[in-house]
mmCIF file of C-alpha atoms in Angstrom:
data_model
loop_
_atom_site.group_PDB
_atom_site.id
_atom_site.type_symbol
_atom_site.label_atom_id
_atom_site.label_comp_id
_atom_site.label_asym_id
_atom_site.label_seq_id
_atom_site.Cartn_x
_atom_site.Cartn_y
_atom_site.Cartn_z
ATOM 1 C CA MET A 24 0.028 0.017 0.027
ATOM 2 C CA ASN A 25 1.125 3.357 -1.029
ATOM 3 C CA VAL A 26 0.890 5.817 2.193
ATOM 4 C CA ARG A 27 1.818 9.529 1.935
ATOM 5 C CA ILE A 28 4.423 9.721 4.790
ATOM 6 C CA GLU A 29 7.989 11.296 5.063
ATOM 7 C CA GLU A 30 10.271 9.207 2.881
ATOM 8 C CA SER A 31 12.558 7.769 5.711
ATOM 9 C CA TRP A 32 9.582 6.539 7.514
ATOM 10 C CA ARG A 33 8.091 5.075 4.481
ATOM 11 C CA ARG A 34 11.256 3.025 3.984
ATOM 12 C CA GLN A 35 11.081 1.737 7.465
ATOM 13 C CA LEU A 36 7.341 0.997 7.680
ATOM 14 C CA GLN A 37 6.487 -0.106 4.258
ATOM 15 C CA GLU A 38 6.249 -3.746 5.589
ATOM 16 C CA GLU A 39 3.561 -2.604 8.031
ATOM 17 C CA PHE A 40 1.814 -0.754 5.414
ATOM 18 C CA ASP A 41 1.367 -4.141 3.342
ATOM 19 C CA LYS A 42 0.010 -6.142 6.171
ATOM 20 C CA PRO A 43 -3.583 -7.075 6.107
ATOM 21 C CA TYR A 44 -4.493 -5.330 9.502
ATOM 22 C CA PHE A 45 -3.334 -1.796 7.979
ATOM 23 C CA GLU A 46 -5.464 -2.179 4.945
ATOM 24 C CA LEU A 47 -8.385 -3.016 7.146
ATOM 25 C CA LEU A 48 -7.269 0.118 9.301
ATOM 26 C CA THR A 49 -7.146 2.216 6.253
ATOM 27 C CA SER A 50 -10.615 1.302 5.109
ATOM 28 C CA PHE A 51 -12.012 2.166 8.342
ATOM 29 C CA VAL A 52 -10.395 5.385 8.492
ATOM 30 C CA ARG A 53 -11.368 6.470 5.197
ATOM 31 C CA HIS A 54 -14.938 5.641 5.948
ATOM 32 C CA GLU A 55 -14.849 7.594 9.105
ATOM 33 C CA TYR A 56 -13.536 10.663 7.516
ATOM 34 C CA GLY A 57 -16.081 10.310 4.763
ATOM 35 C CA THR A 58 -19.189 10.067 6.963
ATOM 36 C CA LYS A 59 -18.198 11.764 10.351
ATOM 37 C CA GLN A 60 -16.078 14.725 11.864
ATOM 38 C CA ILE A 61 -12.708 13.169 12.516
ATOM 39 C CA PHE A 62 -9.365 14.678 13.877
ATOM 40 C CA PRO A 63 -6.931 15.471 13.174
ATOM 41 C CA PRO A 64 -7.414 16.832 9.563
ATOM 42 C CA ALA A 65 -6.705 14.002 7.227
ATOM 43 C CA ARG A 66 -3.569 15.674 5.695
ATOM 44 C CA LEU A 67 -1.989 15.932 9.458
ATOM 45 C CA ILE A 68 -2.583 12.257 10.376
ATOM 46 C CA PHE A 69 1.190 11.398 10.021
ATOM 47 C CA ASN A 70 2.481 14.961 11.074
ATOM 48 C CA ALA A 71 4.703 13.469 13.906
ATOM 49 C CA PHE A 72 6.428 11.589 11.290
ATOM 50 C CA ASP A 73 6.442 14.127 8.501
ATOM 51 C CA SER A 74 7.986 16.658 11.109
ATOM 52 C CA CYS A 75 10.614 14.407 12.497
ATOM 53 C CA PRO A 76 12.297 11.904 10.037
ATOM 54 C CA PHE A 77 13.434 8.555 11.386
ATOM 55 C CA ASP A 78 16.982 9.365 11.292
ATOM 56 C CA LYS A 79 16.592 12.574 13.381
ATOM 57 C CA VAL A 80 14.610 11.294 16.222
ATOM 58 C CA LYS A 81 16.271 11.928 19.541
ATOM 59 C CA VAL A 82 13.274 11.641 21.929
ATOM 60 C CA VAL A 83 10.040 9.932 21.924
ATOM 61 C CA ILE A 84 7.029 11.150 23.900
ATOM 62 C CA LEU A 85 3.874 8.959 23.818
ATOM 63 C CA GLY A 86 0.332 10.044 24.053
ATOM 64 C CA GLN A 87 -2.787 7.920 23.811
ATOM 65 C CA ASP A 88 -5.056 9.473 21.284
ATOM 66 C CA PRO A 89 -5.634 12.940 19.726
ATOM 67 C CA TYR A 90 -7.613 15.718 21.217
ATOM 68 C CA HIS A 91 -11.188 15.390 20.164
ATOM 69 C CA ASP A 92 -12.494 18.955 20.348
ATOM 70 C CA ILE A 93 -12.661 21.326 17.238
ATOM 71 C CA GLY A 94 -9.347 22.932 16.312
ATOM 72 C CA GLN A 95 -7.025 21.103 18.752
ATOM 73 C CA ALA A 96 -5.455 18.203 17.100
ATOM 74 C CA HIS A 97 -2.688 18.407 14.487
ATOM 75 C CA GLY A 98 -1.012 15.325 14.492
ATOM 76 C CA LEU A 99 1.456 15.850 17.475
ATOM 77 C CA CYS A 100 0.670 14.441 21.006
ATOM 78 C CA PHE A 101 -0.108 16.853 23.790
ATOM 79 C CA SER A 102 0.269 19.854 21.242
ATOM 80 C CA VAL A 103 -2.598 22.039 19.819
ATOM 81 C CA GLN A 104 -2.936 24.221 16.885
ATOM 82 C CA ASP A 105 -2.024 27.996 16.996
ATOM 83 C CA GLY A 106 -4.793 30.108 18.795
ATOM 84 C CA VAL A 107 -6.137 27.153 20.738
ATOM 85 C CA ARG A 108 -6.322 27.166 24.540
ATOM 86 C CA VAL A 109 -3.528 25.194 26.079
ATOM 87 C CA PRO A 110 -5.095 22.126 27.514
ATOM 88 C CA PRO A 111 -4.616 20.992 31.173
ATOM 89 C CA SER A 112 -1.918 18.224 30.524
ATOM 90 C CA LEU A 113 0.150 20.563 28.535
ATOM 91 C CA GLN A 114 -0.104 23.324 31.060
ATOM 92 C CA ASN A 115 1.325 20.679 33.609
ATOM 93 C CA ILE A 116 4.117 19.921 31.144
ATOM 94 C CA TYR A 117 5.090 23.513 30.879
ATOM 95 C CA LYS A 118 5.064 23.862 34.586
ATOM 96 C CA GLU A 119 7.381 20.971 34.992
ATOM 97 C CA ILE A 120 9.661 22.378 32.166
ATOM 98 C CA SER A 121 9.897 25.843 34.238
ATOM 99 C CA SER A 122 10.617 24.034 37.427
ATOM 100 C CA ASP A 123 13.087 21.651 36.073
ATOM 101 C CA LEU A 124 14.933 24.084 33.632
ATOM 102 C CA GLY A 125 14.412 27.389 35.359
ATOM 103 C CA ARG A 126 12.602 28.975 32.373
ATOM 104 C CA PRO A 127 9.399 28.773 30.541
ATOM 105 C CA SER A 128 9.198 26.410 27.528
ATOM 106 C CA VAL A 129 10.312 28.054 24.287
ATOM 107 C CA CYS A 130 6.854 26.825 22.815
ATOM 108 C CA ALA A 131 4.752 28.331 25.527
ATOM 109 C CA GLY A 132 5.316 32.035 24.430
ATOM 110 C CA ALA A 133 5.854 34.954 26.956
ATOM 111 C CA ASP A 134 2.499 34.558 28.429
ATOM 112 C CA GLY A 135 2.238 30.822 28.495
ATOM 113 C CA SER A 136 -0.776 30.729 26.258
ATOM 114 C CA HIS A 137 0.642 28.934 22.951
ATOM 115 C CA GLY A 138 0.262 25.240 22.914
ATOM 116 C CA ASN A 139 1.890 24.365 19.417
ATOM 117 C CA LEU A 140 4.850 21.924 19.910
ATOM 118 C CA GLN A 141 6.008 21.880 16.305
ATOM 119 C CA HIS A 142 9.478 23.351 17.439
ATOM 120 C CA TRP A 143 10.169 20.248 19.493
ATOM 121 C CA ALA A 144 9.197 17.983 16.514
ATOM 122 C CA GLU A 145 11.487 19.784 14.270
ATOM 123 C CA GLN A 146 14.324 19.389 16.753
ATOM 124 C CA GLY A 147 14.054 15.537 16.988
ATOM 125 C CA VAL A 148 11.202 15.069 19.448
ATOM 126 C CA LEU A 149 8.666 12.361 18.034
ATOM 127 C CA LEU A 150 5.251 13.367 19.572
ATOM 128 C CA LEU A 151 3.540 10.193 18.914
ATOM 129 C CA ASN A 152 -0.011 9.195 19.860
ATOM 130 C CA ALA A 153 -0.789 5.382 20.183
ATOM 131 C CA THR A 154 -3.984 6.106 18.139
ATOM 132 C CA LEU A 155 -3.585 8.636 15.322
ATOM 133 C CA THR A 156 -7.249 9.506 14.712
ATOM 134 C CA VAL A 157 -10.385 10.213 16.766
ATOM 135 C CA GLU A 158 -13.945 11.047 16.195
ATOM 136 C CA ALA A 159 -15.227 14.533 17.272
ATOM 137 C CA HIS A 160 -16.102 14.586 21.018
ATOM 138 C CA ARG A 161 -15.661 10.852 21.427
ATOM 139 C CA ALA A 162 -12.269 10.233 23.184
ATOM 140 C CA GLY A 163 -11.025 6.782 22.533
ATOM 141 C CA SER A 164 -13.370 6.161 19.609
ATOM 142 C CA HIS A 165 -10.586 4.831 17.244
ATOM 143 C CA GLN A 166 -8.841 2.792 19.613
ATOM 144 C CA ASN A 167 -8.461 -1.001 18.832
ATOM 145 C CA LYS A 168 -8.993 -0.421 15.289
ATOM 146 C CA GLY A 169 -5.257 -1.249 14.381
ATOM 147 C CA TRP A 170 -3.498 2.091 15.218
ATOM 148 C CA GLU A 171 -1.784 0.496 18.376
ATOM 149 C CA VAL A 172 -0.556 -2.300 16.340
ATOM 150 C CA PHE A 173 1.010 0.207 13.977
ATOM 151 C CA THR A 174 2.374 2.505 16.663
ATOM 152 C CA ASP A 175 3.923 -0.635 18.473
ATOM 153 C CA ALA A 176 5.779 -1.339 15.345
ATOM 154 C CA VAL A 177 7.001 2.265 15.201
ATOM 155 C CA ILE A 178 8.419 2.009 18.599
ATOM 156 C CA GLU A 179 9.910 -1.350 18.029
ATOM 157 C CA ARG A 180 11.622 -0.184 14.873
ATOM 158 C CA LEU A 181 13.146 2.837 16.495
ATOM 159 C CA ALA A 182 14.311 0.923 19.514
ATOM 160 C CA SER A 183 15.969 -1.935 17.438
ATOM 161 C CA GLN A 184 17.380 0.251 14.552
ATOM 162 C CA ARG A 185 18.435 3.402 16.501
ATOM 163 C CA SER A 186 20.476 3.803 19.668
ATOM 164 C CA ASN A 187 20.877 6.260 22.555
ATOM 165 C CA LEU A 188 17.262 7.542 22.184
ATOM 166 C CA VAL A 189 15.213 9.027 25.100
ATOM 167 C CA PHE A 190 11.794 7.526 25.772
ATOM 168 C CA MET A 191 9.429 9.573 28.023
ATOM 169 C CA LEU A 192 6.732 7.340 29.077
ATOM 170 C CA TRP A 193 4.099 9.211 31.312
ATOM 171 C CA GLY A 194 1.310 7.078 32.844
ATOM 172 C CA ALA A 195 0.608 3.344 32.722
ATOM 173 C CA TYR A 196 -0.678 3.191 29.145
ATOM 174 C CA ALA A 197 2.524 4.684 27.720
ATOM 175 C CA GLN A 198 4.736 2.613 30.176
ATOM 176 C CA ARG A 199 3.490 -0.589 28.771
ATOM 177 C CA LYS A 200 5.319 0.452 25.475
ATOM 178 C CA ALA A 201 8.548 -0.035 27.379
ATOM 179 C CA ALA A 202 8.284 -3.691 26.411
ATOM 180 C CA PHE A 203 9.568 -2.773 23.086
ATOM 181 C CA VAL A 204 12.710 -1.070 24.168
ATOM 182 C CA GLN A 205 15.973 -2.247 25.500
ATOM 183 C CA SER A 206 17.017 -0.200 28.334
ATOM 184 C CA ARG A 207 20.753 -0.874 27.747
ATOM 185 C CA ASN A 208 20.509 0.919 24.396
ATOM 186 C CA HIS A 209 18.242 3.665 25.412
ATOM 187 C CA LEU A 210 17.093 5.969 28.396
ATOM 188 C CA ILE A 211 13.737 5.074 29.533
ATOM 189 C CA LEU A 212 12.077 7.844 31.732
ATOM 190 C CA LYS A 213 8.739 6.934 33.516
ATOM 191 C CA ALA A 214 6.479 9.148 35.436
ATOM 192 C CA ALA A 215 2.833 9.725 36.183
ATOM 193 C CA HIS A 216 0.756 11.197 33.404
ATOM 194 C CA PRO A 217 0.808 15.050 33.294
ATOM 195 C CA SER A 218 -3.080 15.139 33.466
ATOM 196 C CA PRO A 219 -4.468 17.206 36.568
ATOM 197 C CA LEU A 220 -5.812 13.841 37.844
ATOM 198 C CA SER A 221 -2.224 12.337 38.277
ATOM 199 C CA ALA A 222 0.410 15.070 37.861
ATOM 200 C CA TYR A 223 0.905 15.313 41.573
ATOM 201 C CA ASN A 224 1.577 11.559 41.796
ATOM 202 C CA GLY A 225 5.005 11.674 40.312
ATOM 203 C CA PHE A 226 4.986 13.878 37.187
ATOM 204 C CA PHE A 227 5.931 17.123 39.000
ATOM 205 C CA GLY A 228 9.347 16.816 40.094
ATOM 206 C CA CYS A 229 10.443 13.980 37.518
ATOM 207 C CA ARG A 230 12.905 16.356 35.881
ATOM 208 C CA HIS A 231 12.495 14.494 32.507
ATOM 209 C CA PHE A 232 13.606 17.360 30.549
ATOM 210 C CA SER A 233 16.944 18.048 32.134
ATOM 211 C CA LYS A 234 17.488 14.353 32.336
ATOM 212 C CA ALA A 235 16.984 13.921 28.515
ATOM 213 C CA ASN A 236 19.361 16.672 27.550
ATOM 214 C CA ALA A 237 21.880 15.472 29.981
ATOM 215 C CA TYR A 238 21.758 11.858 28.335
ATOM 216 C CA LEU A 239 21.798 13.590 24.791
ATOM 217 C CA LEU A 240 24.907 15.460 25.674
ATOM 218 C CA ALA A 241 26.524 12.554 27.152
ATOM 219 C CA HIS A 242 26.045 10.666 23.754
ATOM 220 C CA GLY A 243 27.296 13.563 21.638
ATOM 221 C CA GLN A 244 23.898 15.008 20.582
ATOM 222 C CA GLU A 245 22.507 18.448 20.690
ATOM 223 C CA PRO A 246 20.084 18.757 23.480
ATOM 224 C CA ILE A 247 16.393 19.808 22.741
ATOM 225 C CA GLU A 248 15.360 23.497 23.455
ATOM 226 C CA TRP A 249 12.361 22.781 25.421
#
């Protein structure tokens, strides 16, 4: 199957695109976009990959599924489009960055009101949701349709073909993905999810952003401008 995705990722994932489950997933997704309001816009389903080529990935941050309200999702986990109110989980991510690094996130803007994380993606942060599409106002509506099989393959491919990556796994759902990652070859950082429901149970104070940059520097890579 021919999938419109950044070329280095297409080469890595063509085997997945040719599998029966992905054909079924594609048929489901096309039908959903043709009959319902689905996010993100179809052209941005693979934005995380298009913004961060396979060989450029330094850090992987995992989310669950896209934001499901109008104008939010644009294919990068935890990120929202320009002009959209910063969601609570991202507000908490910004708080931890400020506490950890002693300065605001470069993506937040002077007043902390910006939530577009494209700048992170362009530096090598793969902002990957486990499920890449969702029906409007129905969280989790496209789970268990095949996306998780695909994104598991993405993580496995990165973990096996690359070295010295940082995996930030926030919450139990993301942490289950650690099964695909050999810790001797990569840095695995685990913490509670940044949601207001759990951030005080271990996300605040995790210092993942400084730890990631220290690891990258120790392995001869440029740190991320968080």
